[in-house]
Structure formats: C-alpha cells, structure tokens
Coordinates of C-alpha atoms in Angstrom, one line a residue:
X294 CA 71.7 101.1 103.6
X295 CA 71.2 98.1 101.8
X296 CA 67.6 97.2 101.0
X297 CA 68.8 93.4 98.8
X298 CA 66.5 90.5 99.9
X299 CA 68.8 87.5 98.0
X300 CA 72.6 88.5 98.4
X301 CA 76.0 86.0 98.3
X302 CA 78.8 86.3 100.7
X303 CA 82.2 86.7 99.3
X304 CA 84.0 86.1 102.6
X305 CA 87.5 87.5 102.2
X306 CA 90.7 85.8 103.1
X307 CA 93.1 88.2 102.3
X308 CA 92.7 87.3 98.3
X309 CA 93.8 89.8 95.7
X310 CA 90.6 88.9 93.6
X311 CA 88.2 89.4 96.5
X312 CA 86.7 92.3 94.8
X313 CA 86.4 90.9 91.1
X314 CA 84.5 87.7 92.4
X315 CA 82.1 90.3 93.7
X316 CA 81.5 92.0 90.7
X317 CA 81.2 88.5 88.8
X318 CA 78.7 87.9 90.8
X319 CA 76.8 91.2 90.1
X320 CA 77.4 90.4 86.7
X321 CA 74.7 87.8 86.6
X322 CA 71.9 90.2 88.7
X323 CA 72.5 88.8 92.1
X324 CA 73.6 91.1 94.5
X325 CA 77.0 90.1 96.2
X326 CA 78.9 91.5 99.5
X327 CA 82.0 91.1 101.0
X328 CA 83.0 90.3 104.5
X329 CA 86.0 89.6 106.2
X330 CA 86.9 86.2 107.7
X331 CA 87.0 88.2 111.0
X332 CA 83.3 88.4 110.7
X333 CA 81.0 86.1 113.2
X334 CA 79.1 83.4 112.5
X335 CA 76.4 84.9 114.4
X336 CA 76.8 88.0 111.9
X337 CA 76.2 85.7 109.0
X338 CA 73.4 83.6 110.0
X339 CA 71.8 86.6 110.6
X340 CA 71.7 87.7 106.8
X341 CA 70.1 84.8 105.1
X342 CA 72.7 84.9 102.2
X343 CA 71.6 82.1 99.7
X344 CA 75.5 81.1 99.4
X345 CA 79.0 81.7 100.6
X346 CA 82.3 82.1 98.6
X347 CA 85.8 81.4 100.3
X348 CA 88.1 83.7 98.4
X349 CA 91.8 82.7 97.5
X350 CA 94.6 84.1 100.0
X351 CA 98.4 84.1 99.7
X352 CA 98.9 81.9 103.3
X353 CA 99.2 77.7 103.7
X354 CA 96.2 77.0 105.1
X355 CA 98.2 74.1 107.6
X356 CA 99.5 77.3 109.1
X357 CA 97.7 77.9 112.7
X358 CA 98.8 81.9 112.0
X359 CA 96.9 81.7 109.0
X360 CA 93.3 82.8 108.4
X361 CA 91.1 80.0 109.6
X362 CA 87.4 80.3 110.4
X363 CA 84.6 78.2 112.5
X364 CA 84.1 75.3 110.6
X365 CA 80.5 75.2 112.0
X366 CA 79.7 78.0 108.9
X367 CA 79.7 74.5 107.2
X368 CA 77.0 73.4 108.7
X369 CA 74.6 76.0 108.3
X370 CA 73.0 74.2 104.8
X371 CA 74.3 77.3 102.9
X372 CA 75.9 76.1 99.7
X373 CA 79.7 77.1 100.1
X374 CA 82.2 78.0 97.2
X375 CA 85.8 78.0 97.9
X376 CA 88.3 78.9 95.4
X377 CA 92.1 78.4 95.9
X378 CA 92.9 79.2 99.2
X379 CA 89.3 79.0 100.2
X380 CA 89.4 75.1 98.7
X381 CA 92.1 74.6 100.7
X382 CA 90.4 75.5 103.9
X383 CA 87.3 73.6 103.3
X384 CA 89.7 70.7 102.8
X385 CA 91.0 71.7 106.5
X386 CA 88.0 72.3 108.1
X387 CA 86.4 68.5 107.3
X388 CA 90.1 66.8 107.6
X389 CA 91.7 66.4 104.6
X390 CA 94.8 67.1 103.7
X391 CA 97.2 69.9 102.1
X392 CA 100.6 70.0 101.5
X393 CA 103.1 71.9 99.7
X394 CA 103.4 70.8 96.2
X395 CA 106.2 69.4 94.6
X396 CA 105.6 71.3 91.4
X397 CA 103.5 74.8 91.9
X398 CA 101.2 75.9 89.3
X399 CA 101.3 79.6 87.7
X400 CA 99.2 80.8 85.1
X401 CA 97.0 79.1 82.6
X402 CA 96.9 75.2 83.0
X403 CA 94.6 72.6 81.1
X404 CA 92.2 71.2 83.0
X405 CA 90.2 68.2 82.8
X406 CA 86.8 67.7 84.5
X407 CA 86.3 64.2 85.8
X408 CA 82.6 64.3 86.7
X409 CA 80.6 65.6 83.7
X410 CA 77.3 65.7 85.2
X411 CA 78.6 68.0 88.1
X412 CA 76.2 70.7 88.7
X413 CA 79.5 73.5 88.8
X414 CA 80.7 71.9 85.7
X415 CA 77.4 71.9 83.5
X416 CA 78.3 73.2 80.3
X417 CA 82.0 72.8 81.1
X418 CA 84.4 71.1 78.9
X419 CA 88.2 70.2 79.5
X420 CA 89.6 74.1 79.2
X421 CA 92.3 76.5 80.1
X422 CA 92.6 77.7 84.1
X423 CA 94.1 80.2 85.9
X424 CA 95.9 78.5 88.9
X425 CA 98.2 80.2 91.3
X426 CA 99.2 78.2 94.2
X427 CA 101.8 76.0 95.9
X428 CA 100.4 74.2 98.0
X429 CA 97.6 71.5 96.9
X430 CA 95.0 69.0 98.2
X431 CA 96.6 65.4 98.8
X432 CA 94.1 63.7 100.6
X433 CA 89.8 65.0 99.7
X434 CA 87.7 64.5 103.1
X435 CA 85.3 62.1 103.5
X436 CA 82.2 62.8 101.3
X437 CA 84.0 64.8 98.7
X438 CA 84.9 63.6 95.6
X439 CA 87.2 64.8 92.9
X440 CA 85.4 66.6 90.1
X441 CA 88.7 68.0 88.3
X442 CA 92.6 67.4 88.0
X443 CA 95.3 68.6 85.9
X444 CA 98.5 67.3 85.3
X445 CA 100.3 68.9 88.2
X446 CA 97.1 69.2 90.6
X447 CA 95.3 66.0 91.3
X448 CA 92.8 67.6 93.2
X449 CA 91.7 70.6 90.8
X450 CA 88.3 70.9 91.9
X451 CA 86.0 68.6 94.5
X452 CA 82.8 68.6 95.5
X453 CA 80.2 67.1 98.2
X454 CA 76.9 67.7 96.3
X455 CA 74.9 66.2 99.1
X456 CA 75.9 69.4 101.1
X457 CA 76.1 71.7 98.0
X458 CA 79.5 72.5 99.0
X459 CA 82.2 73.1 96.4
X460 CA 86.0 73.7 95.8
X461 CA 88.2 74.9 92.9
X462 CA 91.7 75.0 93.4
X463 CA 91.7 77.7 90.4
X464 CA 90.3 81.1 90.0
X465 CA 87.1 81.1 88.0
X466 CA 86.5 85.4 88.5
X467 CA 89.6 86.1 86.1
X468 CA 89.2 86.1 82.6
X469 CA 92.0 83.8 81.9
X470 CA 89.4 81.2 83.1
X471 CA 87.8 79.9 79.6
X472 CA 84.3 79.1 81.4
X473 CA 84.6 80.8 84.5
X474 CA 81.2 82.8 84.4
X475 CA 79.8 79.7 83.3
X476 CA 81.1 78.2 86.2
X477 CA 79.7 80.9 89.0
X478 CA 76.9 81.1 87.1
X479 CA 76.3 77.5 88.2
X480 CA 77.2 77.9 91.2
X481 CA 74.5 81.5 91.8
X482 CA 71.6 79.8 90.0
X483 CA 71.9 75.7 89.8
X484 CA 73.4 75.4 93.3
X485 CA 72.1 78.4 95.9
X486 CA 69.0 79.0 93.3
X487 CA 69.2 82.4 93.1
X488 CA 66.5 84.5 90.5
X489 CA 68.5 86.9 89.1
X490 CA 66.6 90.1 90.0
X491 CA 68.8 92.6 91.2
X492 CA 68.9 95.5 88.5
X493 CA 69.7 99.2 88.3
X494 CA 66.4 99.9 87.5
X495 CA 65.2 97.9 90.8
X496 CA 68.3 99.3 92.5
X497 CA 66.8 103.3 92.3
X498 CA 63.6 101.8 93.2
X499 CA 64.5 100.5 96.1
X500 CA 67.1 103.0 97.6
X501 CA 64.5 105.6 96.5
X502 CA 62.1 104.4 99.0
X503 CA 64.2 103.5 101.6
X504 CA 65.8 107.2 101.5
X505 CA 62.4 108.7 101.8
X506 CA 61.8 106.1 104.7
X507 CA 64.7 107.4 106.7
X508 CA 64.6 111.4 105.8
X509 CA 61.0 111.7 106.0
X510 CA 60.7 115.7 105.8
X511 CA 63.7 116.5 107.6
X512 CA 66.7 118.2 105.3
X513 CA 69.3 116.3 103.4
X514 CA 72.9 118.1 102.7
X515 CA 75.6 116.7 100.1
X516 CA 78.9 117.9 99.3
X517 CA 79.1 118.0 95.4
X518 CA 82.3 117.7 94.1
X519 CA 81.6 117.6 90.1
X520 CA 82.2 113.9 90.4
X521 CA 80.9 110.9 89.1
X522 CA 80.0 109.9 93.1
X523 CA 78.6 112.6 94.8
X524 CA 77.0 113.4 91.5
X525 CA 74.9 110.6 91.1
X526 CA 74.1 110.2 95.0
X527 CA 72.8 114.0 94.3
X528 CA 70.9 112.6 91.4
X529 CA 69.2 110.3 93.9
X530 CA 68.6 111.9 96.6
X531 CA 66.5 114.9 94.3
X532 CA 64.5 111.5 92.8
X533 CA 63.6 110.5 96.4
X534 CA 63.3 113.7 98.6
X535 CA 63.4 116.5 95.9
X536 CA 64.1 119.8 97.6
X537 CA 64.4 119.0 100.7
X538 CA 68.3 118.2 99.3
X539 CA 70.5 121.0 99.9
X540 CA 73.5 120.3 97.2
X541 CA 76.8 122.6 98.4
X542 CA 79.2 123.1 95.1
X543 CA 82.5 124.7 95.7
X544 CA 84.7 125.6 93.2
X545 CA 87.9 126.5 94.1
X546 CA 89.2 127.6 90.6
X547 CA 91.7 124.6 90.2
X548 CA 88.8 123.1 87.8
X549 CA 88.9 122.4 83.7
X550 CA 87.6 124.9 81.8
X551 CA 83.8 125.7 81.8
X552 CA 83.3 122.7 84.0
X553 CA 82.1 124.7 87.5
X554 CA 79.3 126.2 84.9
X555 CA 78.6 122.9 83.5
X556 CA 78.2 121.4 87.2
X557 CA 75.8 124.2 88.0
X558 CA 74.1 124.0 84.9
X559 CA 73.5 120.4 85.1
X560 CA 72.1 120.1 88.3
X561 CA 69.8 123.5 88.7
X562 CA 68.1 122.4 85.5
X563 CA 67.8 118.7 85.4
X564 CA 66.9 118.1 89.2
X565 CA 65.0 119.5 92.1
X566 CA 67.5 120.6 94.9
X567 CA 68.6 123.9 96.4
X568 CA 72.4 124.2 94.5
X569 CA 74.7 126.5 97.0
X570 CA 77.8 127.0 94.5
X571 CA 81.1 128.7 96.7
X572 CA 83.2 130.3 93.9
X573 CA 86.5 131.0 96.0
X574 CA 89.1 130.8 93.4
X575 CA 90.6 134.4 94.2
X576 CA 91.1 132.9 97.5
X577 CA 92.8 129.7 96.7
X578 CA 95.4 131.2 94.5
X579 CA 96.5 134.0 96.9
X580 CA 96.8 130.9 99.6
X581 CA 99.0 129.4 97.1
X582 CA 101.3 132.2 96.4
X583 CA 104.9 131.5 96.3
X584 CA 104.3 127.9 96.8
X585 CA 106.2 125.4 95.0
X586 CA 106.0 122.3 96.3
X587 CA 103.9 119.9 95.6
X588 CA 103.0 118.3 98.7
X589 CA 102.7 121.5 100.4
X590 CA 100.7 122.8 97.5
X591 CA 98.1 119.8 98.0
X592 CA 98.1 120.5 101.7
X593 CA 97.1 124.0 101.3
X594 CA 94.7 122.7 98.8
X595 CA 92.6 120.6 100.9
X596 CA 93.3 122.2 104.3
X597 CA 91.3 125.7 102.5
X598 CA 88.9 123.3 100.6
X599 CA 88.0 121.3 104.0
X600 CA 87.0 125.0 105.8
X601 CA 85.4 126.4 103.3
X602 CA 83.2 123.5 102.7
X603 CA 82.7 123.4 106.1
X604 CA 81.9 127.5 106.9
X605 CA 78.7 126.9 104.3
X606 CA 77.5 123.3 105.6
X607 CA 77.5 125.4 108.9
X608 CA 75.2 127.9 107.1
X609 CA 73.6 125.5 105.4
X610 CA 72.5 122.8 108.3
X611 CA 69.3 122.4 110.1
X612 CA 70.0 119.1 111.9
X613 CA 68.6 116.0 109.5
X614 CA 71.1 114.5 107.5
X615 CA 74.4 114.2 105.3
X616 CA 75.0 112.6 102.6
X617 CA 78.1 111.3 101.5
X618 CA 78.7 109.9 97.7
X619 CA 80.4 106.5 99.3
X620 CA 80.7 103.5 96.8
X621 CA 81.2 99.8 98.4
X622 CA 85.1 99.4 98.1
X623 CA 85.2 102.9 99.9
X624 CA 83.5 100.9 102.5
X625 CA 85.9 97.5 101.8
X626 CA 89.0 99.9 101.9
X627 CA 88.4 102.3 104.3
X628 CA 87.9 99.4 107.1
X629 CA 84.6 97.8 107.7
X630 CA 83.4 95.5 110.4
X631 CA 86.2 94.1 111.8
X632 CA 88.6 94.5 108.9
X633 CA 92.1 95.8 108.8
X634 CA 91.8 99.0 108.1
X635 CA 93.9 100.0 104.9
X636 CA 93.5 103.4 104.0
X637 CA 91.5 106.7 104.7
X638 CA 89.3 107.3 101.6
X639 CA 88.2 110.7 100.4
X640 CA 84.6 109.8 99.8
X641 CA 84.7 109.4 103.5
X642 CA 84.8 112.4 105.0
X643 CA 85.5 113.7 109.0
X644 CA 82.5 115.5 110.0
X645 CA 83.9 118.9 112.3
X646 CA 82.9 118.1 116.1
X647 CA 80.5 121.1 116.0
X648 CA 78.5 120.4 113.3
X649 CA 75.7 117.4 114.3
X650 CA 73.6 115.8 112.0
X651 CA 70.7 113.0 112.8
X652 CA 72.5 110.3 110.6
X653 CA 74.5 110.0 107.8
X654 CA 72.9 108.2 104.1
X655 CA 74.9 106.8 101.9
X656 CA 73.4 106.4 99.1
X657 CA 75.9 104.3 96.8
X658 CA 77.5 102.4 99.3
X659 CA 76.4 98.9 98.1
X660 CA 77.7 99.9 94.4
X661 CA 81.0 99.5 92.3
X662 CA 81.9 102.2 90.1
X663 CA 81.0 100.9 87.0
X664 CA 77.6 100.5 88.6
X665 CA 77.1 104.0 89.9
X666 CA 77.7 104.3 86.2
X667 CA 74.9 102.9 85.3
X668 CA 72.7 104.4 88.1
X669 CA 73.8 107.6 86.8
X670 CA 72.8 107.1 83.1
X671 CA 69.3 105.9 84.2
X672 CA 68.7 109.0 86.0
X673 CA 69.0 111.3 83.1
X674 CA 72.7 112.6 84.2
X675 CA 74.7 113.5 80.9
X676 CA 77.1 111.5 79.6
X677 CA 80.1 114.0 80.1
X678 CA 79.3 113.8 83.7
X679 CA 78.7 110.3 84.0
X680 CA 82.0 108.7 81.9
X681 CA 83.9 111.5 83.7
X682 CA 88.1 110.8 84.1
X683 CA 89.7 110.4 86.7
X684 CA 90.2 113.9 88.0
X685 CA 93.0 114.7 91.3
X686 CA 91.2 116.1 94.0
X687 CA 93.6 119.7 94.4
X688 CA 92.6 119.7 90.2
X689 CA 94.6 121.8 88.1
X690 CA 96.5 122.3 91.1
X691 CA 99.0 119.0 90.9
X692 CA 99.1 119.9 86.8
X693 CA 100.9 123.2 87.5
X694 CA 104.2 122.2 88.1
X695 CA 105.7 125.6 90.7
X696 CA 103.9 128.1 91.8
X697 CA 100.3 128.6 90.7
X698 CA 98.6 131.5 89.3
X699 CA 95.5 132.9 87.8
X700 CA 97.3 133.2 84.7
X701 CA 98.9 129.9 84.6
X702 CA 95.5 128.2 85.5
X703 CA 93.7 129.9 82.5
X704 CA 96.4 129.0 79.9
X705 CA 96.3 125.0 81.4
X706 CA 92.4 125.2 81.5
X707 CA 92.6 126.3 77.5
X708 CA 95.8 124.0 76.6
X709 CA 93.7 121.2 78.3
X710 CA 90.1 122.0 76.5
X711 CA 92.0 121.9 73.1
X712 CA 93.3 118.3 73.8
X713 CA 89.7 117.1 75.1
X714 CA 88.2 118.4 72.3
X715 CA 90.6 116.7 69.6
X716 CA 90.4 113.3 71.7
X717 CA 87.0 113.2 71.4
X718 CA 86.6 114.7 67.6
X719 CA 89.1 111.7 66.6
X720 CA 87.2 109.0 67.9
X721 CA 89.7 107.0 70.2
X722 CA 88.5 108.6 73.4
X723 CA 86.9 105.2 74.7
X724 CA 90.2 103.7 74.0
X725 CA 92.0 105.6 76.8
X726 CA 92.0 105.9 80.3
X727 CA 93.3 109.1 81.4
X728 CA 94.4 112.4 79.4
X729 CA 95.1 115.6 80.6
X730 CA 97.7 118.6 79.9
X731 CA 100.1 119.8 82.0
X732 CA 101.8 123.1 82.2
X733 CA 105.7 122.5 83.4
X734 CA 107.3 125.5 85.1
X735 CA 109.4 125.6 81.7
X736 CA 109.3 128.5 78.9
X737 CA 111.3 127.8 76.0
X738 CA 112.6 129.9 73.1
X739 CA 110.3 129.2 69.8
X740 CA 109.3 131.9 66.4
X741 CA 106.1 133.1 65.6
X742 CA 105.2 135.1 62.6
X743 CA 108.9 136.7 62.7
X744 CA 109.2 137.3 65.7
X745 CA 111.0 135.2 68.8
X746 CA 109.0 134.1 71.8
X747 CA 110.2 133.3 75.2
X748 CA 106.7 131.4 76.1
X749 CA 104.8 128.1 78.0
X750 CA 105.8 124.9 77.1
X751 CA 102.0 122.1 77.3
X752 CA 103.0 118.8 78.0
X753 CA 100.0 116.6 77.2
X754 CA 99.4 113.1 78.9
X755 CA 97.6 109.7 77.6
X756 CA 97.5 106.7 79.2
X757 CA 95.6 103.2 79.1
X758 CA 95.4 100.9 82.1
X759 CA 93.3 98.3 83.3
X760 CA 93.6 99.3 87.1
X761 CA 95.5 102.4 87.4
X762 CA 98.8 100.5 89.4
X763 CA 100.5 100.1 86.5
X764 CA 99.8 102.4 82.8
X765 CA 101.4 102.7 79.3
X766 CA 101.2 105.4 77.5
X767 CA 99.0 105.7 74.7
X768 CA 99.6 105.3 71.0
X769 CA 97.9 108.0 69.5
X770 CA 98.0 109.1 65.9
X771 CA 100.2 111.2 64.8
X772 CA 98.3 113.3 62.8
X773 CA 95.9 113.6 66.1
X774 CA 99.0 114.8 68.0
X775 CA 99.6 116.8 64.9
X776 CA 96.2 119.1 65.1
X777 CA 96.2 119.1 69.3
X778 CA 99.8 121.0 68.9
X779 CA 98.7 123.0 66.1
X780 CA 95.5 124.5 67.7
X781 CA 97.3 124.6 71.2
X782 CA 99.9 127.2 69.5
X783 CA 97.7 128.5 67.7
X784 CA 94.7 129.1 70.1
X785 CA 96.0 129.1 73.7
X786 CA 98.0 132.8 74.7
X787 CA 101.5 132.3 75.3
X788 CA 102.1 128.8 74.5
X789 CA 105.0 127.9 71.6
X790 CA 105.7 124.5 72.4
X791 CA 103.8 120.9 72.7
X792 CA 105.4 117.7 74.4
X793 CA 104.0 114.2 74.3
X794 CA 104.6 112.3 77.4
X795 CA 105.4 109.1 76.6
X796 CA 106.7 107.5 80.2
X797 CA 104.8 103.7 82.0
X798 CA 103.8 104.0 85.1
X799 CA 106.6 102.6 86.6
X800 CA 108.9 104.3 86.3
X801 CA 106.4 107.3 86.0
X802 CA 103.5 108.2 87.6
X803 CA 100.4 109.4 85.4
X804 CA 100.3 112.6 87.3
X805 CA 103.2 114.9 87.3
X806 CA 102.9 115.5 90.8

C-alpha cells in the first residue's frame, strides 16, 4: 500500500546487488522500488518515477536469450542509470557495441574520470571500483560520450547528458566503490532532482492515514509472532485504528525464557489493541513425543501452529481485514508482478478457504528490515523487541537436538537466558549476529561437590555474518566464556558441562538442525 509521491525504479535484470542499490537509494531519503525487467512499459509510465536504474546481471547482453527490454523506456525523458550489465544494454538498445573482453575485470580497479564536469562524477576524483564483468563496451552509440576508462575497460562509464541518461560499467551500491554514494547521490538529486523527503517519521504518517482510509471502522486481525515484523505492523496498526486491531499471540512453549510474558506485557501496556494470547505448550510437546527427527519435528511444529492459529482467527474474525507483518523483499522473493517466483516466505501466509476477510493490509511491505527497525523505535516499541535475533520459527524446538520435552525446554530456556544475559553484561553484543544455546541429546559424566553426575551437556553458539549465507564464529573472550560456563553449572538444574561451538558456516550451519 504504498502512499510515496517521488520514487526510483531499480529495474532488475537478474543482478545479485538488485536489492543493495535499493537500499542506497533509501539511504539518501528517496524512496526506491524494484521491478522486474518483465514489467511493462505501460506499468512504468504509469508511476511517474523521477528515474530509472538498470541493474547489473550475470548474462552478455548480445545474447537474444538474454534479458532485453523495449528500448522505447529510453524515450520516455526519465533520466536512466545503468550499471554493469544495465550499461551494457543501454549500449544495445541505441547501437553500440559489446563484446567479450580480452582481459575481464574482477574486483577493485583504478579508475579514471575523463569528463570532470560530469554531473555523475561531481565531487569524483580518479578512485578505486568495484568491476565484475567480461564483456565490455567497444564502440559508445551516437550521442554518448566516454566519461571514464580504466586500464583494462575503455569504456568505464558514458554518458548522453542531453538525455540525462547514464552508464557505469562498475558497481557504485558496493562499498568497495570509494565514491559510490557520492556517485548515486548525483545521480537521485543533480540528475532526476529528487528532494530528499522520504523519512520514517513521514513514513508512519503517511501509512497511518492511508490505513485508517482503507479500514475505516471495520476490524483489523494480526497474527503476532513476538517478532520484529508482525510486531511493529501491530505497533502501527494500534497508532492508526487503535482497538479496532485484534492482535492473536500464540505461544506454543518452544519460546526463550520469560519472552511470551514479555510479548504480552509489551503490547497490553504500551498500545491500544485487543491481545488474544493462545498458551498451548502442553499441547505441543505431547504432539512431539517420541519424535526425533528434525524435519519431522519442524513439520509437526508448524502443521499444530498453522491450526491453532487458525481455530482462534476463526473465533476471532468478523469480516474486515488481515494483516500480515510483510516487508518488501518478502514481496521481491516471494514473486511479485511477473517475476520468477523464488521462494514461499513465511511472512506470507495461506489464508484457510473458509475464513474470508474484505482485504488484506500490509503494513511494512514497502520497507527493508533495517527500516522496520527504525519504524519500530519511533513508535515507542522497546529495544529488546526491536534489535531482536534472528529467532527459528519451531523456536527452541530445532535447539533440542532428539526428542523434546518439558523438561528439556526449561533447562535450554535457563542455559540460554544465562548466555543472553553475559553477552549483553560484557558489552560485545552489538558485535555479533546470532547467539543462542543448544541442548544436544548428550549427558556426560562430570563431579560436583563430591559427588558424580551423569547430566546435560549446553553447547552455546556465536556467530558474525554480514548476510547469513556464509558465518564465522565469533571470538569471544575467554574470561566471557569463562563466567557463561560457570553460572550455566552453577545455576541451570542438571547441567555439568559447557561447549563452545566454534564451526563457519560452511561447513556448518548456525543452527544445529
């Protein structure tokens, strides 16, 4: 439900970086969507974007099979940024000429601007690019001039200013890039003249108002899951239709400890909504007895969570809406448009064929993470809830290795608090990206006091990562590691041993299961 007046296209071409040059984008205040090349030009005249960025793509653009598009969208007067893949196609579309260069160019390469008074290279000296490409612009169409070489890429970057159209053959959105936000930056404000005005604080204003728009009086129900999504879409929806939001909680047990109450807590007190909590984890656990494995542990997991959810919405619903805590690459991954779809994503969620609702509002689904983030903070939402880890959706459930049991789930829940708590007392909590605790299906023989136990071995997990494909494990101090053992032994029942997982995604995972 996007309520933006001055947005960019990001029209994707299969690039890896479609995504970042988004967010770059958004970094400056202007509000920027993505789009697949499949998308009409009919589709985009009808938006009034004030520019249009090709994005890079792994195909050679001479290729008939690859992605192409109308080369009309050049004619529009839109200013148009291409970059890599997408410099290559511009060169296409006016009849230049690529070809497959003798020597490709990896990494980060020296570049030198040729035209200094370029409006994309304003405040732009000779610096270090990231360039990933083989093939290469031989021959510039008419009207274009070169703006930028290297030693291995004549044609670096080119430009028909008369047009405002542009072409890099490197990637400005990567940090590797010494003045690449210098560059867009150009690019959003010099070239297409945008202002600079979308905010967070205009972002709640405007959804705010638009949501009471579309709801009017009618009644508003959101699955809560405890997370940072549906959290802050909750937030939301109480700030524009108050309690006329109906908020369903269910905690199936397989949560960390306290954090169900804290959930509760949270949103009875801080905002006006009608919180239905579903404590079910009795239930849960005697659907899981005897299981072991993992992926039929998960099934069980979501197959009960899906119907119990479900069984209250049904008690729950009076017609009006849903809501749904769906962020924007939900939307880019889940399929949108005409894209390829590439995966099912959990924010998005099958409604049952006998429940009906007017519509569906998603609140969030123009936003990245980081900036629900920020949403969230702005509407009063603590800071435990808003920074909150990445959490599995089964829970404690995939950090039980065998079968799982009330017992089991109380001595992970207090193994796991311990390790929070010393993360956080020690101060290096910002400089990791996921930690937990495990509880192996392992007891091993240890002494306390004088006598021997046969008790629960913790194996506690730290990792940093930029992007959760690949992860290291994290260096933490020894005398950190030293106190979370201690006061694990010491303060969760029947534990007598503490492990450190020190295993990179690959080979690893960063959950156990």
């Amino acid at each position: 439900m996007s309520t933006v007046k001055e947005k960019i296209l990001v029209l994707d071409f299969g690039g890896q970086y479609n995504q970042l040059i988004a967010r770059r984008v958004r970094d400056h205040n202007v509000y920027a969507e993505i789009k697949p090349y499949t998308a009409s030009l009919d589709e985009i005249k009808a938006e009034n974007y004030k520019g249009i960025i090709f994005t890079g793509g792994p195909n050679s653009v001479y290729d008939m099979e690859s992605p192409h598009y109308d080369k009309a969208i050049l004619e529009l007067g839109i200013p148009v940024l291409g970059i890599c893949y997408g410099s290559q196609l511009i060169t296409w579309m006016r009849d230049g000429k690529v070809e497959t260069a003798e020597k490709p160019e990896y990494g980060k390469i020296e570049m030198t601007v040729d035209k200094k008074n370029s409006v994309l290279f304003k405040d732009v000296p000779d610096s270090v690019v990231w360039m990933s490409h083989t093939d290469y612009i031989s021959v510039t169409p008419n009207g274009f001039e070169i703006t930028a070489h290297s030693d291995n890429c004549p044609c670096a970057a080119m430009e028909n200013a008369d047009e405002k159209i542009y072409a890099v053959q490197f990637h400005p959105e990567v940090t590797h890039t010494e003045y690449g936000k210098q560059i867009l930056k150009n690019f959003i404000f010099d070239v297409c003249g945008c202002k600079g005005d979308w905010k967070m604080e205009s972002f709640i204003e405007t959804t705010t108002k638009a949501l009471r728009e579309k709801i009017g009086d009618k009644k508003v129900v959101l699955g809560l899951s405890g997370g940072v999504d549906s959290s802050v879409a909750a937030a939301l929806l109480s700030k524009a239709v108050g309690n006329q939001l109906t908020c369903v909680f269910v905690d199936q047990g397989l949560m960390r400890k306290d954090e169900g109450d804290f959930v509760e807590k949270t949103f009875t007190s801080l905002f006006d909504m009608k919180f239905v909590r579903v404590n079910c984890g009795e239930e849960f656990v005697s659907k899981l007895k005897g299981v072991t494995d993992p992926e039929e542990k998960r099934k069980i997991i979501g197959t009960e969570f899906y119907n119990v959810f479900w069984n209250k919405i049904r008690e729950e619903a009076e017609g009006g809406f849903f809501a749904q805590g769906t962020i924007y690459p939900d939307c880019i991954e889940s399929g949108k448009g005409d894209a390829d779809k590439i995966k099912t994503h959990h924010n998005k969620v099958k409604m049952p064929d006998d429940i009906k609702f007017d519509d569906v509002v998603e609140p969030l689904c123009d936003l990245f993470k980081d900036e629900v983030r920020k949403v969230g903070e702005l509407l009063g939402i603590p800071k435990e809830l808003v920074w909150r880890q990445p959490f599995p959706g089964p829970g404690l459930g995939v950090r039980i290795i065998g079968e799982i049991t009330m017992d089991k789930i109380k001595v992970l829940q207090e193994a796991d608090a311990v390790f929070r708590d010393e993360i956080a007392k020690s101060g290096i909590e910002h400089e990791l990206s996921q930690f937990f605790a495990v509880l192996p299906d392992v007891k091993t023989v240890g002494v306390m006091g004088d006598h021997r136990t046969y008790d629960h071995l913790i194996a506690i997990r730290a990792v940093t990562t930029d992007d959760f494909m690949t992860a290291d494990f994290a260096r933490i101090p020894y005398d950190v590691l030293s106190r979370v053992a201690s006061r694990i032994i010491n303060e969760c029942p029947n534990v007598n041993r503490v492990v450190y997982d020190i295993t990179s995604k690959p080979p690893g995972t960063i959950e156990w299961e």
